[in-house]
Amino acid sequence: MVARLSAARRAGASGSGGPYHRRLAHVTAGAERFGGSFGGQRGVAYRLEEETEADWWEVEALYDLCFAPGRTALSSYRLREGVPTVAPLCLTLRDDDGTLAAVIRYWPALIGEEDVLLLGPVAVHPTRQGEGLGGLLINESLAEARRLGWERVLLVGDAPYYSRFGFRKLEGVEMPPPTNPERVLGLELKAGAWKGVTGRVSKAT
């Protein structure tokens, strides 16, 4: 992996829909995975799409609803401030009325000179929980991240939940404090991608 984000990664990290974003939209247009409809456990149809600039504040409102008011004080947010998202992996799920049901975002980060994909937050509206929507977003976005060439993913979360997606506790990887090291989890999208990758997680540059 390159020491810093490549030009394609920089374009893909832009919320303005740079070349990296457009390439994904072109490749997957009309495909079942993106821009497709899915049936929830209650028989509700959901539409999976990339987040757009117009969605930003609605997504923020859902995060405010699902998490504590002080969510932006968490250590993960220090790595996100002033850094564009990885746009092709930021997804929304809406029901057939257009109501936002679930969202997921990703940011680029660094450990030393190694690129890492920071997953989160993922949120599901309280009235839509229990339908598997969070898992759907995680699986779809991770599959796309692998296709786009990302090698490793990092998050801070509950191991019993995220282990079903292949995440495991990382040794020697330090998030900004205060972070419980038991909650620092990683996933390899390429075999051996986490081998030898240790140190403090920092903002992408």
mmCIF file of C-alpha atoms in Angstrom, residues 72-140:
data_model
loop_
_atom_site.group_PDB
_atom_site.id
_atom_site.type_symbol
_atom_site.label_atom_id
_atom_site.label_comp_id
_atom_site.label_asym_id
_atom_site.label_seq_id
_atom_site.Cartn_x
_atom_site.Cartn_y
_atom_site.Cartn_z
ATOM 1 C CA THR A 72 -18.574 14.089 18.361
ATOM 2 C CA ALA A 73 -16.350 14.073 21.459
ATOM 3 C CA LEU A 74 -15.425 10.421 20.848
ATOM 4 C CA SER A 75 -11.863 9.650 19.796
ATOM 5 C CA SER A 76 -12.886 8.466 16.319
ATOM 6 C CA TYR A 77 -14.161 11.942 15.480
ATOM 7 C CA ARG A 78 -10.682 13.399 15.965
ATOM 8 C CA LEU A 79 -9.630 11.350 12.952
ATOM 9 C CA ARG A 80 -12.586 12.569 10.887
ATOM 10 C CA GLU A 81 -12.474 16.311 11.528
ATOM 11 C CA GLY A 82 -11.510 18.136 8.362
ATOM 12 C CA VAL A 83 -11.052 14.899 6.410
ATOM 13 C CA PRO A 84 -13.389 14.067 3.486
ATOM 14 C CA THR A 85 -15.266 10.779 3.631
ATOM 15 C CA VAL A 86 -14.552 7.898 1.258
ATOM 16 C CA ALA A 87 -17.608 8.790 -0.798
ATOM 17 C CA PRO A 88 -18.197 5.520 -2.709
ATOM 18 C CA LEU A 89 -18.499 3.609 0.560
ATOM 19 C CA CYS A 90 -20.883 6.001 2.324
ATOM 20 C CA LEU A 91 -24.297 4.441 1.795
ATOM 21 C CA THR A 92 -27.912 5.146 2.660
ATOM 22 C CA LEU A 93 -30.970 2.919 2.891
ATOM 23 C CA ARG A 94 -34.380 4.498 2.328
ATOM 24 C CA ASP A 95 -37.804 2.910 2.401
ATOM 25 C CA ASP A 96 -40.279 3.272 -0.452
ATOM 26 C CA ASP A 97 -41.527 6.546 1.067
ATOM 27 C CA GLY A 98 -38.027 8.009 0.962
ATOM 28 C CA THR A 99 -37.562 7.877 4.728
ATOM 29 C CA LEU A 100 -33.934 7.422 5.750
ATOM 30 C CA ALA A 101 -33.695 4.090 7.578
ATOM 31 C CA ALA A 102 -29.969 3.378 7.895
ATOM 32 C CA VAL A 103 -26.599 4.868 6.985
ATOM 33 C CA ILE A 104 -22.903 4.039 6.999
ATOM 34 C CA ARG A 105 -19.830 6.197 6.451
ATOM 35 C CA TYR A 106 -16.099 5.571 6.021
ATOM 36 C CA TRP A 107 -13.032 7.765 6.388
ATOM 37 C CA PRO A 108 -9.418 7.288 5.335
ATOM 38 C CA ALA A 109 -6.810 7.171 8.107
ATOM 39 C CA LEU A 110 -3.148 6.286 8.556
ATOM 40 C CA ILE A 111 -1.087 4.051 10.811
ATOM 41 C CA GLY A 112 2.455 5.188 10.245
ATOM 42 C CA GLU A 113 2.645 5.237 6.450
ATOM 43 C CA GLU A 114 -0.038 2.605 5.874
ATOM 44 C CA ASP A 115 -3.513 3.447 4.597
ATOM 45 C CA VAL A 116 -6.407 2.194 6.679
ATOM 46 C CA LEU A 117 -10.152 2.468 6.153
ATOM 47 C CA LEU A 118 -12.013 3.724 9.228
ATOM 48 C CA LEU A 119 -15.544 2.296 9.376
ATOM 49 C CA GLY A 120 -18.272 4.220 11.089
ATOM 50 C CA PRO A 121 -20.540 5.413 12.188
ATOM 51 C CA VAL A 122 -23.212 2.963 11.098
ATOM 52 C CA ALA A 123 -26.704 3.783 12.332
ATOM 53 C CA VAL A 124 -30.194 2.336 11.970
ATOM 54 C CA HIS A 125 -33.327 4.326 12.806
ATOM 55 C CA PRO A 126 -34.843 3.068 16.093
ATOM 56 C CA THR A 127 -38.063 2.085 14.326
ATOM 57 C CA ARG A 128 -36.131 -0.008 11.780
ATOM 58 C CA GLN A 129 -33.833 -1.932 14.092
ATOM 59 C CA GLY A 130 -33.949 -5.714 14.096
ATOM 60 C CA GLU A 131 -34.353 -5.985 10.314
ATOM 61 C CA GLY A 132 -30.699 -6.629 9.506
ATOM 62 C CA LEU A 133 -30.190 -3.250 7.853
ATOM 63 C CA GLY A 134 -26.940 -2.477 9.655
ATOM 64 C CA GLY A 135 -25.485 -5.806 8.606
ATOM 65 C CA LEU A 136 -26.597 -5.249 5.027
ATOM 66 C CA LEU A 137 -24.790 -1.898 4.895
ATOM 67 C CA ILE A 138 -21.636 -3.354 6.415
ATOM 68 C CA ASN A 139 -21.528 -6.321 4.048
ATOM 69 C CA GLU A 140 -22.255 -4.278 0.929
#
